[in-house]
Every structure is written in structure tokens, then in C-alpha cells.
Amino acid sequence: MSGHILVVGSINMDLVVRTERHPKPGETVLGTQFQTFPGGKGANQAVAAARSGGKVKMIGRVGNDPFGETLRKGLQENQVDTTCVLTTPDTSSGVALITLDAQGQNTIVVASGANALLSPQDLRDFAPVFEGASILLLQLEIPLATVARAIALAKLYGVRVILNPAPAQPLPPNLLAQVDYLIPNQYELALATGIEVVSLATDALHGLGTPAVIVTLGGNGAFVSTPEQKVHIQGHTVPVVDTVAAGDAFVGAFAVALAEGKDLLEAVEWGNAAGAITVMRPGAQPSLPLREEITAFLQNDRRK
Ligand code: RIB
């Protein structure tokens, strides 16, 4: 692998309640089980990349509270370099309130806490970490100004940029134009571009200058679009226990495969396999697969 994978993103503690079905607005339902798991899209993708075999450094913020300590320790135990994870005084760590229904489908509300204070100025102090990175991984649970600054630094040092535009929001075309690999789900793609039809949205992105768009389709796999090709990569049929962090598993494993020199479609197969393994297990970070699990899963690929 050429350089490290740098993740600039969020770190949350997930507070998860299992329930038969999601409540309607104004309704109370009784849950069955409560658990906490380390999560956050940024931290999940960092751990996913590290477990897939990448050398990973993370820039982020946790609060000065017990969750912050646990979250930092969890990253370190997964071999993620946390030298650039700041502890923020008088602020809580990011928290995600998650409900999971009997089908493993989730709803998530995030209280950003310290993640909202990760600023463009913070990145100025960490500029040397961008140098020597092969890939920058970004999501949207930190301020957009910080995401934009991270992209600018990546461009300065010739680092490839992967953006997972989640949670969904409209994005400025000049930001999208600088992304090398955009990995949205269908909803995020529509909101980011303002275009509902997938192939029209991906073409508009190529027109802006985004070379590759990988639209994740849950159990249906992924739609890969470049100016030269449009390919549907089939999904895997697996028993679903918990869908939280499936997208993060995809992105982390995809990044490692790219950094190792695998081609685009092979990297998507890696991401797809990592996502499929993740939905079969509970929790965000605990469910993310090791490299050996991904290779074994692909060897026994039941779609062939
Ligand atoms: O992508 C899943 C993650 O979204 C959860 O771990 C939760 O923390 C939210 O950030």
C-alpha cells in the first residue's frame, strides 16, 4: 500500500434500542433491548479500513466525557492512529440515538456534540498528516466548511478524495467537482445533486468533473458510473440482523482496495462484501469485518 488512509470525520457513541417496529410520530412503543456501541460515520469508516488491512489515521473531536475516552480507546484498539483526535473541553461527545426494528432496519438521530466543533483551523495544524496519505475519506457529520478545507488540503498534496455524502444534504457543485469517488445511496445522490434519476445525476456529476460515482443500493449491491462505463454490481443475499454501519463498512473496505491498487470494480466488490458481512452482526464498529473475513466471503461468493 502506498500511503496511509486519512479519515476526517465524526466519532459517536451509539445508543441502540431494539423494537418490533418503529414508532409513528407521537407514538410510544416498548423496546426489547438497549445496548451502546462505538459508532459515528467517520470512526466506523476508519475502523472498517483498518480491519480491512489499511494503515489509518483519523482527525476528529471527542468530548471531555467518559464516552470520549471509550471512543478514543476503541479506535486505538483497532489500530487507528488517534494522535489527531482532539478532546474538546466543556462539550459532550457525539451521540446517536438509534432504533432498530425486527427486520434490522434503523432510524438514527445524531446529537453532534464535539463533532460540530471540528473546524477548518483544526486542519491547518494537521496539514502534515495530509502529506503522505494516499486517500482521504470524508462524510458529512462534521461542518461542511471543514470538509471543504480537507478537500483543499488533499488536492494540495495529491491525495485522492472519497466522499460519502451522509447524512444527505444539497452540496455545492464546486465541492462535488473536486471529489474523486462519490459514494452516496440513492437518497443522498438525489439530495446532493438535486436530480432524482440516478443515471442523470451521475452524468451531471461527471459533467462537473467527478470521475467516479458509486451508488450503494443496500442488498441490491451498487451502481458504478464513470464517463466510460455504467455497471450494476449485484448484491449478496444474507440474513439481516442490523443494517447500522453497512455503508461505512463498504466505504472503508473500498478505500483499502483502491489504495492497494485494485481496479474500481474489484474495489466495489470488496466494499459490497464488507457491507454484507456487517448487516449479519449487531452494532456499528463491532460488526465491521476483518480482512480475512472479506477474502473468505468473496471466495465463497454464492452469486457465481
Ligand atoms: O453510519 C452509521 C452511523 O451513523 C452510526 O454509527 C451513528 O453513529 C451515525 O453516525
PDB file of C-alpha atoms and ligand atoms in Angstrom:
ATOM      1  CA  MET A   1       0.000   0.000   0.000  1.00  0.00           C
ATOM      2  CA  SER A   2       1.392   3.412  -0.984  1.00  0.00           C
ATOM      3  CA  GLY A   3       0.374   5.691   1.913  1.00  0.00           C
ATOM      4  CA  HIS A   4      -1.991   5.854   4.835  1.00  0.00           C
ATOM      5  CA  ILE A   5      -5.736   6.353   4.650  1.00  0.00           C
ATOM      6  CA  LEU A   6      -6.751   9.575   6.355  1.00  0.00           C
ATOM      7  CA  VAL A   7     -10.264   9.911   7.775  1.00  0.00           C
ATOM      8  CA  VAL A   8     -11.550  13.360   8.728  1.00  0.00           C
ATOM      9  CA  GLY A   9     -14.915  12.809  10.356  1.00  0.00           C
ATOM     10  CA  SER A  10     -17.298  12.101  13.193  1.00  0.00           C
ATOM     11  CA  ILE A  11     -16.979   9.936  16.282  1.00  0.00           C
ATOM     12  CA  ASN A  12     -20.200   8.982  18.119  1.00  0.00           C
ATOM     13  CA  MET A  13     -21.439   6.709  20.857  1.00  0.00           C
ATOM     14  CA  ASP A  14     -24.471   4.812  19.537  1.00  0.00           C
ATOM     15  CA  LEU A  15     -27.354   4.285  21.991  1.00  0.00           C
ATOM     16  CA  VAL A  16     -29.366   1.493  20.400  1.00  0.00           C
ATOM     17  CA  VAL A  17     -32.848   0.221  21.265  1.00  0.00           C
ATOM     18  CA  ARG A  18     -34.366  -2.813  19.540  1.00  0.00           C
ATOM     19  CA  THR A  19     -38.096  -2.695  18.966  1.00  0.00           C
ATOM     20  CA  GLU A  20     -40.609  -4.758  16.992  1.00  0.00           C
ATOM     21  CA  ARG A  21     -41.438  -1.744  14.785  1.00  0.00           C
ATOM     22  CA  HIS A  22     -40.510   1.951  14.588  1.00  0.00           C
ATOM     23  CA  PRO A  23     -42.941   4.306  16.397  1.00  0.00           C
ATOM     24  CA  LYS A  24     -45.147   6.641  14.343  1.00  0.00           C
ATOM     25  CA  PRO A  25     -44.897  10.398  15.163  1.00  0.00           C
ATOM     26  CA  GLY A  26     -46.463  10.961  18.596  1.00  0.00           C
ATOM     27  CA  GLU A  27     -46.482   7.230  19.417  1.00  0.00           C
ATOM     28  CA  THR A  28     -44.596   5.418  22.196  1.00  0.00           C
ATOM     29  CA  VAL A  29     -43.562   1.809  21.620  1.00  0.00           C
ATOM     30  CA  LEU A  30     -41.808  -0.503  24.076  1.00  0.00           C
ATOM     31  CA  GLY A  31     -38.347  -1.670  23.088  1.00  0.00           C
ATOM     32  CA  THR A  32     -36.818  -5.022  23.909  1.00  0.00           C
ATOM     33  CA  GLN A  33     -33.102  -4.438  24.420  1.00  0.00           C
ATOM     34  CA  PHE A  34     -30.762  -1.458  24.990  1.00  0.00           C
ATOM     35  CA  GLN A  35     -27.058  -1.506  24.042  1.00  0.00           C
ATOM     36  CA  THR A  36     -24.252   1.014  23.450  1.00  0.00           C
ATOM     37  CA  PHE A  37     -21.745   0.639  20.611  1.00  0.00           C
ATOM     38  CA  PRO A  38     -18.901   2.863  19.376  1.00  0.00           C
ATOM     39  CA  GLY A  39     -20.051   4.468  16.118  1.00  0.00           C
ATOM     40  CA  GLY A  40     -20.040   7.647  14.057  1.00  0.00           C
ATOM     41  CA  LYS A  41     -19.677   7.538  10.283  1.00  0.00           C
ATOM     42  CA  GLY A  42     -16.076   8.800  10.361  1.00  0.00           C
ATOM     43  CA  ALA A  43     -14.918   6.459  13.126  1.00  0.00           C
ATOM     44  CA  ASN A  44     -16.789   3.498  11.603  1.00  0.00           C
ATOM     45  CA  GLN A  45     -15.088   4.054   8.244  1.00  0.00           C
ATOM     46  CA  ALA A  46     -11.703   4.402   9.970  1.00  0.00           C
ATOM     47  CA  VAL A  47     -12.186   1.083  11.797  1.00  0.00           C
ATOM     48  CA  ALA A  48     -13.562  -0.582   8.643  1.00  0.00           C
ATOM     49  CA  ALA A  49     -10.455   0.479   6.714  1.00  0.00           C
ATOM     50  CA  ALA A  50      -8.085  -0.613   9.498  1.00  0.00           C
ATOM     51  CA  ARG A  51      -9.744  -4.049   9.814  1.00  0.00           C
ATOM     52  CA  SER A  52      -9.621  -4.426   6.028  1.00  0.00           C
ATOM     53  CA  GLY A  53      -5.835  -4.085   6.220  1.00  0.00           C
ATOM     54  CA  GLY A  54      -5.263  -0.322   5.830  1.00  0.00           C
ATOM     55  CA  LYS A  55      -2.902   1.927   7.794  1.00  0.00           C
ATOM     56  CA  VAL A  56      -5.351   4.533   9.099  1.00  0.00           C
ATOM     57  CA  LYS A  57      -5.061   7.952  10.738  1.00  0.00           C
ATOM     58  CA  MET A  58      -8.072   9.880  11.981  1.00  0.00           C
ATOM     59  CA  ILE A  59      -8.714  13.588  12.553  1.00  0.00           C
ATOM     60  CA  GLY A  60     -11.754  14.320  14.731  1.00  0.00           C
ATOM     61  CA  ARG A  61     -13.039  15.560  18.059  1.00  0.00           C
ATOM     62  CA  VAL A  62     -14.496  13.823  21.097  1.00  0.00           C
ATOM     63  CA  GLY A  63     -15.915  15.471  24.211  1.00  0.00           C
ATOM     64  CA  ASN A  64     -14.286  15.647  27.600  1.00  0.00           C
ATOM     65  CA  ASP A  65     -16.593  12.928  28.975  1.00  0.00           C
ATOM     66  CA  PRO A  66     -16.479   9.164  29.639  1.00  0.00           C
ATOM     67  CA  PHE A  67     -17.845   8.430  26.116  1.00  0.00           C
ATOM     68  CA  GLY A  68     -14.898  10.372  24.644  1.00  0.00           C
ATOM     69  CA  GLU A  69     -12.354   8.199  26.442  1.00  0.00           C
ATOM     70  CA  THR A  70     -14.139   4.961  25.465  1.00  0.00           C
ATOM     71  CA  LEU A  71     -14.405   6.044  21.825  1.00  0.00           C
ATOM     72  CA  ARG A  72     -10.722   7.010  21.598  1.00  0.00           C
ATOM     73  CA  LYS A  73      -9.670   3.715  23.210  1.00  0.00           C
ATOM     74  CA  GLY A  74     -11.883   1.765  20.793  1.00  0.00           C
ATOM     75  CA  LEU A  75     -10.203   3.393  17.798  1.00  0.00           C
ATOM     76  CA  GLN A  76      -6.749   2.659  19.225  1.00  0.00           C
ATOM     77  CA  GLU A  77      -7.643  -0.989  19.872  1.00  0.00           C
ATOM     78  CA  ASN A  78      -8.477  -1.206  16.175  1.00  0.00           C
ATOM     79  CA  GLN A  79      -5.055   0.198  15.214  1.00  0.00           C
ATOM     80  CA  VAL A  80      -6.423   3.597  14.141  1.00  0.00           C
ATOM     81  CA  ASP A  81      -3.884   6.361  14.865  1.00  0.00           C
ATOM     82  CA  THR A  82      -5.706   8.879  17.123  1.00  0.00           C
ATOM     83  CA  THR A  83      -2.856  11.393  17.531  1.00  0.00           C
ATOM     84  CA  CYS A  84      -5.042  13.948  15.708  1.00  0.00           C
ATOM     85  CA  VAL A  85      -8.259  13.204  17.641  1.00  0.00           C
ATOM     86  CA  LEU A  86      -8.761  16.202  19.911  1.00  0.00           C
ATOM     87  CA  THR A  87     -10.507  16.172  23.283  1.00  0.00           C
ATOM     88  CA  THR A  88     -12.862  19.155  23.497  1.00  0.00           C
ATOM     89  CA  PRO A  89     -13.365  20.808  26.908  1.00  0.00           C
ATOM     90  CA  ASP A  90     -16.899  21.501  28.229  1.00  0.00           C
ATOM     91  CA  THR A  91     -18.523  19.597  25.346  1.00  0.00           C
ATOM     92  CA  SER A  92     -20.208  16.220  25.100  1.00  0.00           C
ATOM     93  CA  SER A  93     -19.070  13.575  22.646  1.00  0.00           C
ATOM     94  CA  GLY A  94     -21.263  12.924  19.617  1.00  0.00           C
ATOM     95  CA  VAL A  95     -24.188  10.626  20.391  1.00  0.00           C
ATOM     96  CA  ALA A  96     -26.501   8.733  18.009  1.00  0.00           C
ATOM     97  CA  LEU A  97     -29.953   7.595  19.159  1.00  0.00           C
ATOM     98  CA  ILE A  98     -30.757   4.524  17.087  1.00  0.00           C
ATOM     99  CA  THR A  99     -33.881   2.381  16.880  1.00  0.00           C
ATOM    100  CA  LEU A 100     -33.688  -0.975  15.163  1.00  0.00           C
ATOM    101  CA  ASP A 101     -36.824  -2.842  14.085  1.00  0.00           C
ATOM    102  CA  ALA A 102     -37.376  -6.604  13.759  1.00  0.00           C
ATOM    103  CA  GLN A 103     -36.083  -6.512  10.156  1.00  0.00           C
ATOM    104  CA  GLY A 104     -32.813  -4.839  11.268  1.00  0.00           C
ATOM    105  CA  GLN A 105     -33.781  -1.524   9.625  1.00  0.00           C
ATOM    106  CA  ASN A 106     -32.721   1.576  11.538  1.00  0.00           C
ATOM    107  CA  THR A 107     -33.606   5.191  12.242  1.00  0.00           C
ATOM    108  CA  ILE A 108     -30.839   7.442  13.573  1.00  0.00           C
ATOM    109  CA  VAL A 109     -30.821  10.859  15.244  1.00  0.00           C
ATOM    110  CA  VAL A 110     -27.360  12.326  15.894  1.00  0.00           C
ATOM    111  CA  ALA A 111     -26.507  14.959  18.527  1.00  0.00           C
ATOM    112  CA  SER A 112     -23.210  16.169  17.047  1.00  0.00           C
ATOM    113  CA  GLY A 113     -21.559  17.441  20.259  1.00  0.00           C
ATOM    114  CA  ALA A 114     -17.798  17.785  19.745  1.00  0.00           C
ATOM    115  CA  ASN A 115     -18.034  16.748  16.052  1.00  0.00           C
ATOM    116  CA  ALA A 116     -19.666  20.123  15.284  1.00  0.00           C
ATOM    117  CA  LEU A 117     -16.567  21.889  16.613  1.00  0.00           C
ATOM    118  CA  LEU A 118     -14.081  20.248  14.249  1.00  0.00           C
ATOM    119  CA  SER A 119     -13.044  23.390  12.391  1.00  0.00           C
ATOM    120  CA  PRO A 120     -11.066  24.291   9.260  1.00  0.00           C
ATOM    121  CA  GLN A 121      -8.495  25.852  11.653  1.00  0.00           C
ATOM    122  CA  ASP A 122      -8.024  22.464  13.335  1.00  0.00           C
ATOM    123  CA  LEU A 123      -6.980  21.057   9.975  1.00  0.00           C
ATOM    124  CA  ARG A 124      -4.330  23.740   9.471  1.00  0.00           C
ATOM    125  CA  ASP A 125      -2.437  22.278  12.450  1.00  0.00           C
ATOM    126  CA  PHE A 126      -2.690  18.797  10.934  1.00  0.00           C
ATOM    127  CA  ALA A 127      -1.612  19.662   7.368  1.00  0.00           C
ATOM    128  CA  PRO A 128       1.472  17.361   7.590  1.00  0.00           C
ATOM    129  CA  VAL A 129      -0.874  14.379   8.073  1.00  0.00           C
ATOM    130  CA  PHE A 130      -2.327  15.007   4.623  1.00  0.00           C
ATOM    131  CA  GLU A 131       1.134  14.744   3.120  1.00  0.00           C
ATOM    132  CA  GLY A 132       1.905  11.075   2.600  1.00  0.00           C
ATOM    133  CA  ALA A 133      -1.745   9.988   2.653  1.00  0.00           C
ATOM    134  CA  SER A 134      -2.931   8.025  -0.361  1.00  0.00           C
ATOM    135  CA  ILE A 135      -6.652   8.501   0.235  1.00  0.00           C
ATOM    136  CA  LEU A 136      -8.795  10.964   2.193  1.00  0.00           C
ATOM    137  CA  LEU A 137     -12.141   9.661   3.465  1.00  0.00           C
ATOM    138  CA  LEU A 138     -14.901  12.163   4.271  1.00  0.00           C
ATOM    139  CA  GLN A 139     -18.557  12.116   5.341  1.00  0.00           C
ATOM    140  CA  LEU A 140     -20.951  14.920   6.359  1.00  0.00           C
ATOM    141  CA  GLU A 141     -21.275  14.616  10.149  1.00  0.00           C
ATOM    142  CA  ILE A 142     -18.757  17.460  10.642  1.00  0.00           C
ATOM    143  CA  PRO A 143     -19.148  21.090   9.420  1.00  0.00           C
ATOM    144  CA  LEU A 144     -19.207  21.453   5.620  1.00  0.00           C
ATOM    145  CA  ALA A 145     -16.533  24.179   5.822  1.00  0.00           C
ATOM    146  CA  THR A 146     -14.198  21.604   7.403  1.00  0.00           C
ATOM    147  CA  VAL A 147     -14.999  19.060   4.684  1.00  0.00           C
ATOM    148  CA  ALA A 148     -14.190  21.717   2.050  1.00  0.00           C
ATOM    149  CA  ARG A 149     -10.891  22.601   3.771  1.00  0.00           C
ATOM    150  CA  ALA A 150      -9.938  18.917   3.968  1.00  0.00           C
ATOM    151  CA  ILE A 151     -10.574  18.536   0.238  1.00  0.00           C
ATOM    152  CA  ALA A 152      -8.435  21.611  -0.495  1.00  0.00           C
ATOM    153  CA  LEU A 153      -5.558  20.170   1.557  1.00  0.00           C
ATOM    154  CA  ALA A 154      -5.912  16.801  -0.169  1.00  0.00           C
ATOM    155  CA  LYS A 155      -5.699  18.468  -3.575  1.00  0.00           C
ATOM    156  CA  LEU A 156      -2.572  20.359  -2.448  1.00  0.00           C
ATOM    157  CA  TYR A 157      -0.813  17.098  -1.609  1.00  0.00           C
ATOM    158  CA  GLY A 158      -2.190  14.986  -4.480  1.00  0.00           C
ATOM    159  CA  VAL A 159      -4.348  12.794  -2.208  1.00  0.00           C
ATOM    160  CA  ARG A 160      -7.389  11.036  -3.761  1.00  0.00           C
ATOM    161  CA  VAL A 161     -10.694  12.096  -2.182  1.00  0.00           C
ATOM    162  CA  ILE A 162     -13.608   9.768  -1.327  1.00  0.00           C
ATOM    163  CA  LEU A 163     -16.775  11.495  -0.089  1.00  0.00           C
ATOM    164  CA  ASN A 164     -19.666   9.561   1.433  1.00  0.00           C
ATOM    165  CA  PRO A 165     -22.289  12.370   1.449  1.00  0.00           C
ATOM    166  CA  ALA A 166     -24.164  11.192   4.555  1.00  0.00           C
ATOM    167  CA  PRO A 167     -26.306  12.443   6.205  1.00  0.00           C
ATOM    168  CA  ALA A 168     -27.939  13.602   2.956  1.00  0.00           C
ATOM    169  CA  GLN A 169     -27.815  17.289   2.084  1.00  0.00           C
ATOM    170  CA  PRO A 170     -27.617  19.515  -1.018  1.00  0.00           C
ATOM    171  CA  LEU A 171     -23.955  20.099  -1.940  1.00  0.00           C
ATOM    172  CA  PRO A 172     -22.256  22.929  -3.850  1.00  0.00           C
ATOM    173  CA  PRO A 173     -21.185  21.862  -7.372  1.00  0.00           C
ATOM    174  CA  ASN A 174     -17.639  23.195  -6.822  1.00  0.00           C
ATOM    175  CA  LEU A 175     -17.222  20.819  -3.881  1.00  0.00           C
ATOM    176  CA  LEU A 176     -18.626  17.820  -5.779  1.00  0.00           C
ATOM    177  CA  ALA A 177     -16.317  18.623  -8.699  1.00  0.00           C
ATOM    178  CA  GLN A 178     -13.243  18.032  -6.507  1.00  0.00           C
ATOM    179  CA  VAL A 179     -14.299  14.588  -5.276  1.00  0.00           C
ATOM    180  CA  ASP A 180     -12.615  11.632  -6.994  1.00  0.00           C
ATOM    181  CA  TYR A 181     -15.028   8.944  -5.737  1.00  0.00           C
ATOM    182  CA  LEU A 182     -18.500   9.917  -4.534  1.00  0.00           C
ATOM    183  CA  ILE A 183     -20.274   7.104  -2.620  1.00  0.00           C
ATOM    184  CA  PRO A 184     -23.927   8.053  -1.903  1.00  0.00           C
ATOM    185  CA  ASN A 185     -27.029   5.950  -1.513  1.00  0.00           C
ATOM    186  CA  GLN A 186     -29.886   6.849  -3.873  1.00  0.00           C
ATOM    187  CA  TYR A 187     -31.433   9.359  -1.480  1.00  0.00           C
ATOM    188  CA  GLU A 188     -28.109  11.082  -0.781  1.00  0.00           C
ATOM    189  CA  LEU A 189     -27.365  11.251  -4.519  1.00  0.00           C
ATOM    190  CA  ALA A 190     -30.710  12.944  -5.230  1.00  0.00           C
ATOM    191  CA  LEU A 191     -30.253  15.472  -2.442  1.00  0.00           C
ATOM    192  CA  ALA A 192     -26.588  16.187  -3.226  1.00  0.00           C
ATOM    193  CA  THR A 193     -27.277  16.871  -6.909  1.00  0.00           C
ATOM    194  CA  GLY A 194     -30.948  17.915  -6.923  1.00  0.00           C
ATOM    195  CA  ILE A 195     -31.581  15.217  -9.597  1.00  0.00           C
ATOM    196  CA  GLU A 196     -33.829  12.206  -8.847  1.00  0.00           C
ATOM    197  CA  VAL A 197     -32.937   9.880 -11.740  1.00  0.00           C
ATOM    198  CA  VAL A 198     -29.752   8.009 -10.838  1.00  0.00           C
ATOM    199  CA  SER A 199     -28.120   7.888 -14.288  1.00  0.00           C
ATOM    200  CA  LEU A 200     -28.932  11.571 -14.944  1.00  0.00           C
ATOM    201  CA  ALA A 201     -27.496  12.556 -11.574  1.00  0.00           C
ATOM    202  CA  THR A 202     -24.287  10.586 -12.152  1.00  0.00           C
ATOM    203  CA  ASP A 203     -23.917  12.070 -15.649  1.00  0.00           C
ATOM    204  CA  ALA A 204     -24.362  15.565 -14.190  1.00  0.00           C
ATOM    205  CA  LEU A 205     -21.605  14.774 -11.693  1.00  0.00           C
ATOM    206  CA  HIS A 206     -19.274  13.567 -14.468  1.00  0.00           C
ATOM    207  CA  GLY A 207     -20.082  16.823 -16.286  1.00  0.00           C
ATOM    208  CA  LEU A 208     -18.910  18.739 -13.215  1.00  0.00           C
ATOM    209  CA  GLY A 209     -15.678  16.743 -13.105  1.00  0.00           C
ATOM    210  CA  THR A 210     -16.384  13.940 -10.571  1.00  0.00           C
ATOM    211  CA  PRO A 211     -14.752  10.934 -12.271  1.00  0.00           C
ATOM    212  CA  ALA A 212     -16.438   8.062 -10.380  1.00  0.00           C
ATOM    213  CA  VAL A 213     -19.784   7.720  -8.593  1.00  0.00           C
ATOM    214  CA  ILE A 214     -20.661   4.526  -6.723  1.00  0.00           C
ATOM    215  CA  VAL A 215     -24.322   4.448  -5.686  1.00  0.00           C
ATOM    216  CA  THR A 216     -24.894   1.944  -2.875  1.00  0.00           C
ATOM    217  CA  LEU A 217     -28.186   0.035  -3.196  1.00  0.00           C
ATOM    218  CA  GLY A 218     -28.309  -1.904   0.101  1.00  0.00           C
ATOM    219  CA  GLY A 219     -28.992  -5.593  -0.549  1.00  0.00           C
ATOM    220  CA  ASN A 220     -29.143  -4.879  -4.290  1.00  0.00           C
ATOM    221  CA  GLY A 221     -25.424  -4.107  -4.498  1.00  0.00           C
ATOM    222  CA  ALA A 222     -24.092  -0.965  -6.151  1.00  0.00           C
ATOM    223  CA  PHE A 223     -24.347   1.048  -9.363  1.00  0.00           C
ATOM    224  CA  VAL A 224     -20.948   2.189 -10.616  1.00  0.00           C
ATOM    225  CA  SER A 225     -20.757   5.125 -13.001  1.00  0.00           C
ATOM    226  CA  THR A 226     -17.774   6.725 -14.750  1.00  0.00           C
ATOM    227  CA  PRO A 227     -17.719   8.716 -18.007  1.00  0.00           C
ATOM    228  CA  GLU A 228     -16.709   5.442 -19.753  1.00  0.00           C
ATOM    229  CA  GLN A 229     -18.995   2.857 -18.139  1.00  0.00           C
ATOM    230  CA  LYS A 230     -22.126   2.195 -16.106  1.00  0.00           C
ATOM    231  CA  VAL A 231     -22.150  -1.154 -14.290  1.00  0.00           C
ATOM    232  CA  HIS A 232     -24.502  -2.758 -11.773  1.00  0.00           C
ATOM    233  CA  ILE A 233     -22.631  -4.896  -9.233  1.00  0.00           C
ATOM    234  CA  GLN A 234     -25.023  -7.442  -7.779  1.00  0.00           C
ATOM    235  CA  GLY A 235     -25.653  -7.586  -4.019  1.00  0.00           C
ATOM    236  CA  HIS A 236     -25.353 -10.590  -1.684  1.00  0.00           C
ATOM    237  CA  THR A 237     -28.353 -12.317  -0.128  1.00  0.00           C
ATOM    238  CA  VAL A 238     -27.628 -12.641   3.595  1.00  0.00           C
ATOM    239  CA  PRO A 239     -29.703 -12.774   6.803  1.00  0.00           C
ATOM    240  CA  VAL A 240     -30.074  -9.187   8.077  1.00  0.00           C
ATOM    241  CA  VAL A 241     -29.608  -8.592  11.813  1.00  0.00           C
ATOM    242  CA  ASP A 242     -28.605  -4.901  11.940  1.00  0.00           C
ATOM    243  CA  THR A 243     -28.044  -2.541   8.983  1.00  0.00           C
ATOM    244  CA  VAL A 244     -26.172   0.134  11.001  1.00  0.00           C
ATOM    245  CA  ALA A 245     -22.695   0.864   9.549  1.00  0.00           C
ATOM    246  CA  ALA A 246     -23.180  -1.300   6.431  1.00  0.00           C
ATOM    247  CA  GLY A 247     -22.455   1.757   4.262  1.00  0.00           C
ATOM    248  CA  ASP A 248     -19.435   2.606   6.412  1.00  0.00           C
ATOM    249  CA  ALA A 249     -18.081  -0.938   6.018  1.00  0.00           C
ATOM    250  CA  PHE A 250     -18.461  -0.575   2.238  1.00  0.00           C
ATOM    251  CA  VAL A 251     -16.578   2.740   2.147  1.00  0.00           C
ATOM    252  CA  GLY A 252     -13.717   1.615   4.428  1.00  0.00           C
ATOM    253  CA  ALA A 253     -13.072  -1.641   2.576  1.00  0.00           C
ATOM    254  CA  PHE A 254     -13.431   0.091  -0.817  1.00  0.00           C
ATOM    255  CA  ALA A 255     -10.798   2.667   0.206  1.00  0.00           C
ATOM    256  CA  VAL A 256      -8.303  -0.009   1.222  1.00  0.00           C
ATOM    257  CA  ALA A 257      -8.812  -1.948  -2.013  1.00  0.00           C
ATOM    258  CA  LEU A 258      -8.229   1.222  -4.055  1.00  0.00           C
ATOM    259  CA  ALA A 259      -5.143   2.138  -2.007  1.00  0.00           C
ATOM    260  CA  GLU A 260      -3.761  -1.346  -2.740  1.00  0.00           C
ATOM    261  CA  GLY A 261      -4.151  -0.744  -6.488  1.00  0.00           C
ATOM    262  CA  LYS A 262      -7.243  -2.858  -7.147  1.00  0.00           C
ATOM    263  CA  ASP A 263      -9.344  -1.559 -10.033  1.00  0.00           C
ATOM    264  CA  LEU A 264     -12.635   0.270  -9.472  1.00  0.00           C
ATOM    265  CA  LEU A 265     -14.984  -2.711  -9.944  1.00  0.00           C
ATOM    266  CA  GLU A 266     -12.846  -5.019  -7.816  1.00  0.00           C
ATOM    267  CA  ALA A 267     -12.780  -2.373  -5.066  1.00  0.00           C
ATOM    268  CA  VAL A 268     -16.600  -2.160  -5.241  1.00  0.00           C
ATOM    269  CA  GLU A 269     -16.787  -5.969  -4.844  1.00  0.00           C
ATOM    270  CA  TRP A 270     -14.684  -5.597  -1.674  1.00  0.00           C
ATOM    271  CA  GLY A 271     -16.971  -2.888  -0.362  1.00  0.00           C
ATOM    272  CA  ASN A 272     -20.048  -4.945  -1.200  1.00  0.00           C
ATOM    273  CA  ALA A 273     -18.726  -7.991   0.650  1.00  0.00           C
ATOM    274  CA  ALA A 274     -17.778  -5.918   3.717  1.00  0.00           C
ATOM    275  CA  GLY A 275     -21.283  -4.385   3.800  1.00  0.00           C
ATOM    276  CA  ALA A 276     -22.940  -7.802   3.520  1.00  0.00           C
ATOM    277  CA  ILE A 277     -20.909  -9.232   6.412  1.00  0.00           C
ATOM    278  CA  THR A 278     -21.700  -6.175   8.555  1.00  0.00           C
ATOM    279  CA  VAL A 279     -25.507  -6.495   8.295  1.00  0.00           C
ATOM    280  CA  MET A 280     -25.327 -10.049   9.664  1.00  0.00           C
ATOM    281  CA  ARG A 281     -23.974  -8.802  13.026  1.00  0.00           C
ATOM    282  CA  PRO A 282     -25.156  -6.327  15.680  1.00  0.00           C
ATOM    283  CA  GLY A 283     -23.656  -2.906  16.404  1.00  0.00           C
ATOM    284  CA  ALA A 284     -21.686  -0.364  14.385  1.00  0.00           C
ATOM    285  CA  GLN A 285     -17.960  -0.898  14.979  1.00  0.00           C
ATOM    286  CA  PRO A 286     -18.226  -4.416  16.479  1.00  0.00           C
ATOM    287  CA  SER A 287     -19.897  -5.619  13.269  1.00  0.00           C
ATOM    288  CA  LEU A 288     -17.155  -4.454  10.871  1.00  0.00           C
ATOM    289  CA  PRO A 289     -15.289  -7.343   9.200  1.00  0.00           C
ATOM    290  CA  LEU A 290     -11.611  -8.267   9.282  1.00  0.00           C
ATOM    291  CA  ARG A 291      -9.680  -8.596   6.021  1.00  0.00           C
ATOM    292  CA  GLU A 292      -9.640 -12.419   6.274  1.00  0.00           C
ATOM    293  CA  GLU A 293     -13.429 -12.432   6.578  1.00  0.00           C
ATOM    294  CA  ILE A 294     -13.816 -10.327   3.439  1.00  0.00           C
ATOM    295  CA  THR A 295     -11.482 -12.531   1.390  1.00  0.00           C
ATOM    296  CA  ALA A 296     -13.192 -15.719   2.652  1.00  0.00           C
ATOM    297  CA  PHE A 297     -16.627 -14.250   1.868  1.00  0.00           C
ATOM    298  CA  LEU A 298     -15.555 -13.373  -1.682  1.00  0.00           C
ATOM    299  CA  GLN A 299     -14.039 -16.833  -2.198  1.00  0.00           C
ATOM    300  CA  ASN A 300     -17.352 -18.445  -1.260  1.00  0.00           C
ATOM    301  CA  ASP A 301     -19.352 -15.939  -3.347  1.00  0.00           C
ATOM    302  CA  ARG A 302     -22.767 -17.594  -3.744  1.00  0.00           C
ATOM    303  CA  ARG A 303     -23.720 -15.319  -6.670  1.00  0.00           C
ATOM    304  CA  LYS A 304     -21.281 -17.127  -9.025  1.00  0.00           C
TER     305      LYS A 304
HETATM  306  O1  RIB B   1     -23.472   5.117   9.607  1.00  0.00           O
HETATM  307  C1  RIB B   1     -23.851   4.648  10.864  1.00  0.00           C
HETATM  308  C2  RIB B   1     -23.540   5.676  11.904  1.00  0.00           C
HETATM  309  O2  RIB B   1     -24.347   6.818  11.708  1.00  0.00           O
HETATM  310  C3  RIB B   1     -23.831   5.254  13.326  1.00  0.00           C
HETATM  311  O3  RIB B   1     -22.764   4.567  13.920  1.00  0.00           O
HETATM  312  C4  RIB B   1     -24.198   6.558  14.023  1.00  0.00           C
HETATM  313  O4  RIB B   1     -23.243   6.977  14.943  1.00  0.00           O
HETATM  314  C5  RIB B   1     -24.381   7.572  12.899  1.00  0.00           C
HETATM  315  O5  RIB B   1     -23.333   8.434  12.823  1.00  0.00           O
END
